[in-house]
Short mmCIF file of C-alpha atoms in Angstrom, two decimals:
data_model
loop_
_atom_site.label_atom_id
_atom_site.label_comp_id
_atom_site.label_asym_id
_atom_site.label_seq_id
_atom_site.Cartn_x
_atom_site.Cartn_y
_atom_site.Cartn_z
CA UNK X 22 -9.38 204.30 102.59
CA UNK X 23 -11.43 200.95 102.73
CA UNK X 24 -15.28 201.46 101.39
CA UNK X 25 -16.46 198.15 101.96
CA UNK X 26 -17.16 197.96 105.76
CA UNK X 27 -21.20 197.83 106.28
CA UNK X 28 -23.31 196.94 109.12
CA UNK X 29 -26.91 197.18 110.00
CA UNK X 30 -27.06 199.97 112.76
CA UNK X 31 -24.03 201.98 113.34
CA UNK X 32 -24.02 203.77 116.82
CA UNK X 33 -21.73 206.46 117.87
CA UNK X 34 -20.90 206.50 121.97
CA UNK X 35 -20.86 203.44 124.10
CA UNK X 36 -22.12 205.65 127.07
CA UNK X 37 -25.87 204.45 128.48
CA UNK X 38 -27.52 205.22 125.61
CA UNK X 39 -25.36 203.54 122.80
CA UNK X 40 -25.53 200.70 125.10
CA UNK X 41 -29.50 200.46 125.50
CA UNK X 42 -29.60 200.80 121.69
CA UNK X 43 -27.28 198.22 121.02
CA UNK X 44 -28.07 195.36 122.87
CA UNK X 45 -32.29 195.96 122.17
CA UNK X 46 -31.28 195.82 118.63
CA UNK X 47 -28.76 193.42 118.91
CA UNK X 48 -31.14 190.86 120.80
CA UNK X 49 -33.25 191.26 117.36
CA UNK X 50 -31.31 189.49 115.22
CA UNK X 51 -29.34 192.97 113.77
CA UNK X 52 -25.81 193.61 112.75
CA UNK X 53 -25.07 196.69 115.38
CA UNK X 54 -21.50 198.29 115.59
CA UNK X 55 -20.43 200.49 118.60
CA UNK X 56 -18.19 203.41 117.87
CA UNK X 57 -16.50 204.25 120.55
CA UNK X 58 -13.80 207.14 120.89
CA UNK X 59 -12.58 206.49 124.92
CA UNK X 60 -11.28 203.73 125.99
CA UNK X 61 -13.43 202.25 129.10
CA UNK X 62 -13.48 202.69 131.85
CA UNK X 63 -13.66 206.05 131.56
CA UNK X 64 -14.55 208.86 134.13
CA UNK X 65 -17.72 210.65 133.33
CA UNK X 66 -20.57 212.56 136.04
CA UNK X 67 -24.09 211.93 135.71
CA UNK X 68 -24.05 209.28 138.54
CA UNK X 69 -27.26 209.40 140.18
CA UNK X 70 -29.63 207.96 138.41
CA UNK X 71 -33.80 208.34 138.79
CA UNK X 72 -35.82 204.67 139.15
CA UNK X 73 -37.61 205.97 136.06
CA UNK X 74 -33.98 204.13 134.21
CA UNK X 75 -34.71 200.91 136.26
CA UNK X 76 -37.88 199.74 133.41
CA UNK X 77 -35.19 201.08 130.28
CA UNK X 78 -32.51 199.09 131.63
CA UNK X 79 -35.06 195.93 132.58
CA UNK X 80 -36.05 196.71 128.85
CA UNK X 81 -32.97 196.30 126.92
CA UNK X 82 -31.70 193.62 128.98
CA UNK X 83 -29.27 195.52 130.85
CA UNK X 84 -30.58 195.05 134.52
CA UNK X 85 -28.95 192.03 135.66
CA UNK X 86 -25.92 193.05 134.16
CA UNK X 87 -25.85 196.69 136.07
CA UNK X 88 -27.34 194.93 139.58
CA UNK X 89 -24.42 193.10 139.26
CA UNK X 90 -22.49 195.69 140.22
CA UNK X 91 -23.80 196.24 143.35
CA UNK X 92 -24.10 200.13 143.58
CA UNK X 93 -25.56 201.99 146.45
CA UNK X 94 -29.53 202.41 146.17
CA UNK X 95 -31.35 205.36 145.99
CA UNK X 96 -34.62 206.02 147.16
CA UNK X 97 -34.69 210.09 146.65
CA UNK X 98 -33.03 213.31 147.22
CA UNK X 99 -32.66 215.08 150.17
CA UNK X 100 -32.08 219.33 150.48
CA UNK X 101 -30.78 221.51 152.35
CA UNK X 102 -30.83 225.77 152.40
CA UNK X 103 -29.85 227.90 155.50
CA UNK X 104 -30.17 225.14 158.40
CA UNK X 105 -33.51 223.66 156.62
CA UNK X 106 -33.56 220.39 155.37
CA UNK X 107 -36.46 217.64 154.07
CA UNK X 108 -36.53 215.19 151.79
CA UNK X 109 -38.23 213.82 149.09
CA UNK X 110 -39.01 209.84 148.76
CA UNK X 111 -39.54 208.77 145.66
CA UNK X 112 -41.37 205.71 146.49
CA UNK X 113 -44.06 208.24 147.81
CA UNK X 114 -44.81 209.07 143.90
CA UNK X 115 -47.73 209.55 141.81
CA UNK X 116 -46.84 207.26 138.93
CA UNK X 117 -46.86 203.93 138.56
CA UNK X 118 -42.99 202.46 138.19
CA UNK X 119 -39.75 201.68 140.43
CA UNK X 120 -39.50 204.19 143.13
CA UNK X 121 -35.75 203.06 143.78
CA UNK X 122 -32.36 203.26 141.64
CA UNK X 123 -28.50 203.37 142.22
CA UNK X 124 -25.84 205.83 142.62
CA UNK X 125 -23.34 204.86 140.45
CA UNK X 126 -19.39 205.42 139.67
CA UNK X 127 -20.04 205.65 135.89
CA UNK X 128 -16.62 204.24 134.78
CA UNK X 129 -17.68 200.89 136.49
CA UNK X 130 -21.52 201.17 135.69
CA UNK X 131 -20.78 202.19 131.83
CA UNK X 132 -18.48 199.76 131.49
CA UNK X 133 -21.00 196.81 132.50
CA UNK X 134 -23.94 198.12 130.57
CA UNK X 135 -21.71 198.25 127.20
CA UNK X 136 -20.29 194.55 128.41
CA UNK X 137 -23.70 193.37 128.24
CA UNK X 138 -24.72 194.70 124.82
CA UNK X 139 -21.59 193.35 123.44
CA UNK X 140 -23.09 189.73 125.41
CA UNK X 141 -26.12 190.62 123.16
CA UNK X 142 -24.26 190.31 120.07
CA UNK X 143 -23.33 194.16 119.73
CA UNK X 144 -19.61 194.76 118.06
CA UNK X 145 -18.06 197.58 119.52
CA UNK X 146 -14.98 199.39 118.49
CA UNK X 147 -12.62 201.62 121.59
CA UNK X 148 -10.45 204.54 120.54
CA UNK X 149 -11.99 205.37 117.23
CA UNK X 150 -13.77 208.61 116.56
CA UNK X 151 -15.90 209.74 114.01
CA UNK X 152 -14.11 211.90 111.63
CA UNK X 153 -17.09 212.65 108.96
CA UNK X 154 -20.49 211.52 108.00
CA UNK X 155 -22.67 211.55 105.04
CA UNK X 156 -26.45 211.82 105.81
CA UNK X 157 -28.79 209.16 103.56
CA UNK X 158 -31.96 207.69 103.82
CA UNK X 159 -30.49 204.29 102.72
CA UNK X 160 -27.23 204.17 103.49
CA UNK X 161 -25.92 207.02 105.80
CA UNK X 162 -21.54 206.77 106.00
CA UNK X 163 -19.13 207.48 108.79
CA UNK X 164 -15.43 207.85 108.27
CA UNK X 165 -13.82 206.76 111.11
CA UNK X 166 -10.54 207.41 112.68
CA UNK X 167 -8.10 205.11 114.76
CA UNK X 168 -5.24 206.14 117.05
CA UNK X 169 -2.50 205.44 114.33
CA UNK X 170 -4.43 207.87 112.07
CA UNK X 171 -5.78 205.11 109.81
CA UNK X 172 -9.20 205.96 108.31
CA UNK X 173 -11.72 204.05 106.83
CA UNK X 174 -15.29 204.31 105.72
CA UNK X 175 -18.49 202.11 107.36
CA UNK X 176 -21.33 202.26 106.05
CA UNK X 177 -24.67 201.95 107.67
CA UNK X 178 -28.39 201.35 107.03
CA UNK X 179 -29.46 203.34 109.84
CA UNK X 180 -26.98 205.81 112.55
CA UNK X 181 -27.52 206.61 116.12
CA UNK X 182 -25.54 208.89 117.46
CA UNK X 183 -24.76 208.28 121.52
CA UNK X 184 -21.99 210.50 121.64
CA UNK X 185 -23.31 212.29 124.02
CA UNK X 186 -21.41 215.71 125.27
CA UNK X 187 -19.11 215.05 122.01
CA UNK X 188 -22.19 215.67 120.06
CA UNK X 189 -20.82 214.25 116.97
CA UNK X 190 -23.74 214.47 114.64
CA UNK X 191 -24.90 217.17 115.86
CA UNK X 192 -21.56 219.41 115.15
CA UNK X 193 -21.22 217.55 111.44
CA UNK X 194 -24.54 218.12 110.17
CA UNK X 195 -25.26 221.83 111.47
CA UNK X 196 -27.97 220.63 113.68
CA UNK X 197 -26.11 222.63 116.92
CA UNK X 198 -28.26 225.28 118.47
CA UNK X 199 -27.54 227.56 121.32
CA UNK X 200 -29.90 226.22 124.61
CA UNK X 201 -32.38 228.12 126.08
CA UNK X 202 -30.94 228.04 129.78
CA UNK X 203 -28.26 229.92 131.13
CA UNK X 204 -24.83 229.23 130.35
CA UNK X 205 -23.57 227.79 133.52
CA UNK X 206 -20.21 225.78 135.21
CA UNK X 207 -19.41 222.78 137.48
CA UNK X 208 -16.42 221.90 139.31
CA UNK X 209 -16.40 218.36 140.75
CA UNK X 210 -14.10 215.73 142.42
CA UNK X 211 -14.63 211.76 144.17
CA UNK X 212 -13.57 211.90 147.93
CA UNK X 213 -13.08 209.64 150.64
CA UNK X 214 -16.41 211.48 152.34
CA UNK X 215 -15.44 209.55 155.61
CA UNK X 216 -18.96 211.17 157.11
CA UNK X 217 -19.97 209.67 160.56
CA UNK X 218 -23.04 211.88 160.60
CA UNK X 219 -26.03 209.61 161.62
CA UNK X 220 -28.45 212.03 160.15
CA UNK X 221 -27.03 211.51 156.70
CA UNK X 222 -29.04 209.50 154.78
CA UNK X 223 -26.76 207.30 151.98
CA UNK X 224 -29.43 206.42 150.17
CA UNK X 225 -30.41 210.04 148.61
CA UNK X 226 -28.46 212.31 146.93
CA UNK X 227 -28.17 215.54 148.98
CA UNK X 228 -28.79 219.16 147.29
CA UNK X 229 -27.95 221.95 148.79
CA UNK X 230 -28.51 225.74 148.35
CA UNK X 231 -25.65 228.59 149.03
CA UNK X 232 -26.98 230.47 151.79
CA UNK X 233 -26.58 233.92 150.04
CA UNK X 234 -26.48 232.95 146.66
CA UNK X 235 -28.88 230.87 145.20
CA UNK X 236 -27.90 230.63 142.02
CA UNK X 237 -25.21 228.34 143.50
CA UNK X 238 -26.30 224.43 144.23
CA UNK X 239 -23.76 221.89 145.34
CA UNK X 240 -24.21 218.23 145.40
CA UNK X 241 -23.38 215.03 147.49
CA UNK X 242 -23.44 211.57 146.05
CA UNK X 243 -22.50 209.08 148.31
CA UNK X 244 -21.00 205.25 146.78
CA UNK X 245 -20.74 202.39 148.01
CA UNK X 246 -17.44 201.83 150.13
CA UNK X 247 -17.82 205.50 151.67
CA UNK X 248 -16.73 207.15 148.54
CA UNK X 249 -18.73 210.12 147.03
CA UNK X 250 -18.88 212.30 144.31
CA UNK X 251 -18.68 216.43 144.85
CA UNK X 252 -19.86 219.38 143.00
CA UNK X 253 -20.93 222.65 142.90
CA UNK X 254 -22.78 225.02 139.97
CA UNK X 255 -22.78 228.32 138.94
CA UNK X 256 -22.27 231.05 136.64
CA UNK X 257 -18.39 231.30 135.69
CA UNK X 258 -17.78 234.55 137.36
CA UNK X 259 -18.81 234.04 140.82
CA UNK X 260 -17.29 230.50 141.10
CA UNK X 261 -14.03 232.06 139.47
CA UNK X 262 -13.93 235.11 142.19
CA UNK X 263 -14.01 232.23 144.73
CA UNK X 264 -10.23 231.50 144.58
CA UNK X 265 -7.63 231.25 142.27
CA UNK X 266 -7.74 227.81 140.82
CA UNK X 267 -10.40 225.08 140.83
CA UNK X 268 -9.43 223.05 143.57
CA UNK X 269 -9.51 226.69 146.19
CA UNK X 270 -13.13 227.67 143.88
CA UNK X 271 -14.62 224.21 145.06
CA UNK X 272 -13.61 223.50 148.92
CA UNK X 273 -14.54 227.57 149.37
CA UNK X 274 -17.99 226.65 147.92
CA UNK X 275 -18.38 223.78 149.80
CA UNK X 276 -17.72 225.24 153.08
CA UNK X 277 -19.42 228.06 152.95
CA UNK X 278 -22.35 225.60 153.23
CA UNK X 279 -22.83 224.66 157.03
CA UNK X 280 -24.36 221.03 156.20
CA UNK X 281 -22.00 219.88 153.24
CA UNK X 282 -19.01 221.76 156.02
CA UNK X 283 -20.32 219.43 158.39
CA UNK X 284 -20.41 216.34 156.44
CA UNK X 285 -17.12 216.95 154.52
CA UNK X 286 -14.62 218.08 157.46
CA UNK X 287 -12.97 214.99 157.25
CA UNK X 288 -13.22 214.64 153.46
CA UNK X 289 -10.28 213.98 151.18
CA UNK X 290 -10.15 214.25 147.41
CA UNK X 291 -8.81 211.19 145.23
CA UNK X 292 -9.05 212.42 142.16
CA UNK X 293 -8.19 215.81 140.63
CA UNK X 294 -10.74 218.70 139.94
CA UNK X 295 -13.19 218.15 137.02
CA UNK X 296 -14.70 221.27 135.20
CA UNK X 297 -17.26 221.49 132.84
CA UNK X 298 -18.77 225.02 131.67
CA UNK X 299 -21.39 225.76 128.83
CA UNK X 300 -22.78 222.14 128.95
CA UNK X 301 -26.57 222.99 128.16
CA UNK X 302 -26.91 222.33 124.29
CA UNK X 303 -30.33 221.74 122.28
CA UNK X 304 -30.38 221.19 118.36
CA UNK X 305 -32.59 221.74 115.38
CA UNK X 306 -34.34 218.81 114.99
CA UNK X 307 -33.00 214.96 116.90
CA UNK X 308 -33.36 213.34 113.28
CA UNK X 309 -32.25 213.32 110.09
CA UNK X 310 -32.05 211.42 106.61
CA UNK X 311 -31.02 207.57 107.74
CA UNK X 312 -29.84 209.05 111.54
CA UNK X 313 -31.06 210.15 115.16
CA UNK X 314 -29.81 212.04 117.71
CA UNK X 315 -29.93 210.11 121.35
CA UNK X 316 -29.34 211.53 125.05
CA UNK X 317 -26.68 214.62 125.71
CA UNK X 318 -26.07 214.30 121.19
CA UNK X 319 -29.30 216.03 120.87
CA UNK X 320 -30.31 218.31 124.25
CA UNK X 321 -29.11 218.43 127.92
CA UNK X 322 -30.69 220.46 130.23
CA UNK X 323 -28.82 220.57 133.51
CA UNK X 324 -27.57 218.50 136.39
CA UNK X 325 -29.35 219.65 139.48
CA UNK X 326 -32.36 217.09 138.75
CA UNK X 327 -30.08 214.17 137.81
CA UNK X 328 -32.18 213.87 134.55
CA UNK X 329 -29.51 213.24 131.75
CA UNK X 330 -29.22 209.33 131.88
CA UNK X 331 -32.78 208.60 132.36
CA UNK X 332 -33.20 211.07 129.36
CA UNK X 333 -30.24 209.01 127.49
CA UNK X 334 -31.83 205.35 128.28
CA UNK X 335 -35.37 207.12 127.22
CA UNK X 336 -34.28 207.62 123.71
CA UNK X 337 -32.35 204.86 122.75
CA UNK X 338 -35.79 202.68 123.71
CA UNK X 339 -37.73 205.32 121.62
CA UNK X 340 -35.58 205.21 119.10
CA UNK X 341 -34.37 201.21 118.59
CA UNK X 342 -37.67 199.97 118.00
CA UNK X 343 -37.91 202.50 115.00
CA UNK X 344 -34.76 201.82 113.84
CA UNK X 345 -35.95 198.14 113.53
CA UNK X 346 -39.09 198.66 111.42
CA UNK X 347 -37.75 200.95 108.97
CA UNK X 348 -34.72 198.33 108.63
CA UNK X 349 -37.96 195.87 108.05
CA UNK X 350 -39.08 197.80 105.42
CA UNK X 351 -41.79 200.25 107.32
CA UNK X 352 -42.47 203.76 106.60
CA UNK X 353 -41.52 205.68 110.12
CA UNK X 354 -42.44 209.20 110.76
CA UNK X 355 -39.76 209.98 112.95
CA UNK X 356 -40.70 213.34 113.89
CA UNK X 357 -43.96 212.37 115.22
CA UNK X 358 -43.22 208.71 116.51
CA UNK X 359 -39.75 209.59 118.07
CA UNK X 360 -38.54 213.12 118.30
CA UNK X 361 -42.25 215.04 119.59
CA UNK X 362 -43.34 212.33 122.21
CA UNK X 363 -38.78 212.26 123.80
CA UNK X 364 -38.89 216.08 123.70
CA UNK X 365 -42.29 216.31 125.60
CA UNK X 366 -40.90 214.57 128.25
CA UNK X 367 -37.33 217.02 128.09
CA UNK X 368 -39.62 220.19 128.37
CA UNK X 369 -40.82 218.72 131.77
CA UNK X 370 -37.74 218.38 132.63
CA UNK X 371 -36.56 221.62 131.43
CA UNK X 372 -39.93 223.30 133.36
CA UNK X 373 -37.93 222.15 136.84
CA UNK X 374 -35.10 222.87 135.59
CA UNK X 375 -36.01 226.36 135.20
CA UNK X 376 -38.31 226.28 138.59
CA UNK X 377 -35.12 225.80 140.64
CA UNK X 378 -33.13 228.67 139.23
CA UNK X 379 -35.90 230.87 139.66
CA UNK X 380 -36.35 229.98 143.03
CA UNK X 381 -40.01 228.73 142.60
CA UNK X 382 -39.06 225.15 142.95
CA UNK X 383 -36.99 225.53 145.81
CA UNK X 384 -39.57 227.34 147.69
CA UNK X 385 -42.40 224.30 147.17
CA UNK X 386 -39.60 222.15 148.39
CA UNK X 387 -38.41 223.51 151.56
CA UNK X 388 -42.51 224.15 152.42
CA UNK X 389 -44.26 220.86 153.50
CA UNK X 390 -47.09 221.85 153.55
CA UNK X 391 -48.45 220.89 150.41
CA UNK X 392 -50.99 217.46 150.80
CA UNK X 393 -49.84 214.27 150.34
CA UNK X 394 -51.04 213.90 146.76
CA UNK X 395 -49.28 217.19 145.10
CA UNK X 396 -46.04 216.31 147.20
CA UNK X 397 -46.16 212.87 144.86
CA UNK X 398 -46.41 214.70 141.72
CA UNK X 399 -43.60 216.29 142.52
CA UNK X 400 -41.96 213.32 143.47
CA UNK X 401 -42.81 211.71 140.77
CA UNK X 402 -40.82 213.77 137.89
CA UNK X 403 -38.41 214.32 140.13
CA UNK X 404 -37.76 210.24 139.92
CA UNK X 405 -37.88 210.61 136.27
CA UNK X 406 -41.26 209.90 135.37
CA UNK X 407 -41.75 213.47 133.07
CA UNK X 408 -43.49 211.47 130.16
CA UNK X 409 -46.85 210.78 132.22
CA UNK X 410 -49.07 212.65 131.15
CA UNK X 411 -52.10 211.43 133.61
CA UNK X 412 -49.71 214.05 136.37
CA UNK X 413 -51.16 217.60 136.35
CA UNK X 414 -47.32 218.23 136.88
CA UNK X 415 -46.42 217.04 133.69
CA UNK X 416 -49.45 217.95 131.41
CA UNK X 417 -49.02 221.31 132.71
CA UNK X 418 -45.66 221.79 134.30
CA UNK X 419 -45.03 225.91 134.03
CA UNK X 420 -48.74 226.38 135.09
CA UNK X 421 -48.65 224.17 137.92
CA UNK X 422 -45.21 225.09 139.67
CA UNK X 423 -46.10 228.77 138.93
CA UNK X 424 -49.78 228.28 140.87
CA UNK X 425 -47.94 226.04 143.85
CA UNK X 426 -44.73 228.16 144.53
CA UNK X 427 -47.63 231.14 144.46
CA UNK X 428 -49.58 228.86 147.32
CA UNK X 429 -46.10 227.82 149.39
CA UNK X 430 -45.68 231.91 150.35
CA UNK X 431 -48.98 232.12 151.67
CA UNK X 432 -47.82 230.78 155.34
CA UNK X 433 -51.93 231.05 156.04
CA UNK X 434 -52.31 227.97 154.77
CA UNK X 435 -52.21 224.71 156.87
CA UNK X 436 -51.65 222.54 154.14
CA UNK X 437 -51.21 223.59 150.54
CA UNK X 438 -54.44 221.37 148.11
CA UNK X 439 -54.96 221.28 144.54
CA UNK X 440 -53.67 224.14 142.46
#
């Protein structure tokens, strides 16, 4: 096994994250290798994004290079529960920042982000996986793996690991802790939506609630070309007594819904049934002796808010411009400067996350009442912006939901103020 390979920064998943990294430090003048174990395009879900990603991408230099693919905006999501339906606009938001995005098919929209870091100077290596690693402060190793079985060692100054639901790092330094939300399971498929509805609003992603079980969401992302991308979460045992295979779990689901029934009656699948189960995962710390943890690698919450790219792109630009003055020589206190300041941010996340399942969210949602100014709060996270602080619903997330879903059952009040 060769010894000899080095580089600068060696980063592990060519998904959103390994690209942001990449290319930022790439466009600095260092050595950065990709490690990549897919070969791209690739299928993967996540694929509505929240504006918040718009400034990440702008700052790594992987805008142009995604507007180029010409993916269907987004302006917000839209729900829907029992025959109710609104809407949330996220250019109607508190914080300052892009209050559009994209939804995006991620094979093509991965594929151009990691094309453009490679542009930036970024080397990147397909179908090779990360067989072992040793943790140092100076020079951290990987032993990689290539599809004839070949192994050989690269060494590093620095690791990021991007490997998001692979979680390479994570699994080879004992880092892996359980998460604090409920195990739970999506099933998922791209259609032909061929939906002549003109209510439905391409532009937003739609949510929508089961009518008698609310711990079951579904959701509707329509693509360009009237393609879209289907799903629907829940706990494994009542999506399993739904039918007796995937496919039968998934249409059931999604007709037992009268909007998504209406919108999909024409609807026909064009690629086979995707599952995922037991895909919330957290870890010990997001850093380590000469590595960090970036995106899904270290924690992902859930899907229902869309958060896990904008969560990805948000670490790699914490985390590059680290990477690049300790490589300089700097002392960097990577607990405080990196992994405290990204996980602030996640726990806002996590605060919805938990508000929907709970039912508090849902219930400020589908009531309208509240004023102008709380409805932009809300908007506001809810388009990705969880790490400004100046929004009462981020510097005090729990409190706040808690004191406004009280407020929303209180049907005495004309509109729902301050809380």
């Amino acid at each position: 096994m060769e010894s000899n390979d080095t580089t600068d920064v060696a980063i592990i998943g060519a998904g959103p994250a390994g690209a942001a990294a990449a290319a930022w430090l790439a466009r600095r003048g260092l050595h950065v290798r990709v490690i990549e174990r897919s070969r791209f395009p690739r299928f993967s879900i996540g694929e509505s994004l929240l504006p918040q990603c718009m400034e990440h991408l702008e700052a790594c230099g992987l805008l142009d290079a995604a507007r180029a693919g010409d993916f269907q905006p987004k302006n917000g999501a839209a729900f829907t529960w029992r025959g109710q339906d609104t809407a949330i606009d996220f250019r109607d938001k508190f914080s300052p920042g892009p209050g559009t995005t994209w939804q995006v098919e991620r094979a093509n929209f991965d594929q151009r982000l990691i094309e453009g870091a490679r542009q930036a100077g970024a080397e990147v290596e397909f179908e090779t996986r990360v067989e072992a690693f040793v943790a140092d402060t100076d020079r951290p190793s990987l032993t990689l793996v290539d599809t004839a079985g070949e192994r050989r060692s690269l060494r590093a100054r620095f690791v990021l690991d991007a490997s998001g639901y692979g979680r390479v790092l994570a699994r080879l330094t004992d880092l892996a802790r359980p998460s604090t939300l409920e195990s739970r399971c999506a099933l998922f498929t791209h259609v032909e939506d061929r939906i002549v509805c003109p209510r439905h609003d391409r532009e937003k992603i739609l949510i929508g609630l089961h009518p008698a079980h609310p711990s079951v969401w579904y959701w509707l992302i329509p693509f360009r070309h009237g393609r879209a991308s289907l799903g629907v979460v829940g706990d494994r045992a009542t999506l399993e007594a739904a039918g007796v295979d995937n496919s039968e779990r998934l249409w059931h689901f999604l007709h037992s819904e009268p909007r998504f029934s209406e919108l999909l009656a024409n609807a026909e699948a064009i690629r086979d049934i995707g599952r995922l189960e037991g895909y919330s995962a957290d870890v010990t710390q997001l850093h380590g002796p000469g590595f960090a943890l970036l995106g899904n690698a270290g924690e992902f919450l859930d899907p229902v808010f869309s958060s896990g790219v904008t969560i990805a792109l948000d670490s790699a630009l914490r985390a590059a411009p680290l990477v690049e003055r300790q490589l300089a020589g700097e002392k960097v206190d990577w607990d405080s400067q990196f992994e405290q300041p990204l996980r602030r941010g996640v726990a806002t996340f996590r605060e919805f996350v938990e508000a929907w399942y709970d039912g508090r969210l849902p219930r400020i949602i589908f009531n309208e009442q509240q004023t102008p100014r709380i409805r932009s709060m809300i908007s506001s996270v809810l388009a990705g912006y969880a790490w400004d602080e100046n929004n009462p619903f981020v510097a005090a997330s729990r409190r706040r939901l808690s004191s406004l879903a009280v407020a929303c059952t209180d049907t005495s009040f004309s509109a729902i103020g301050e809380v």
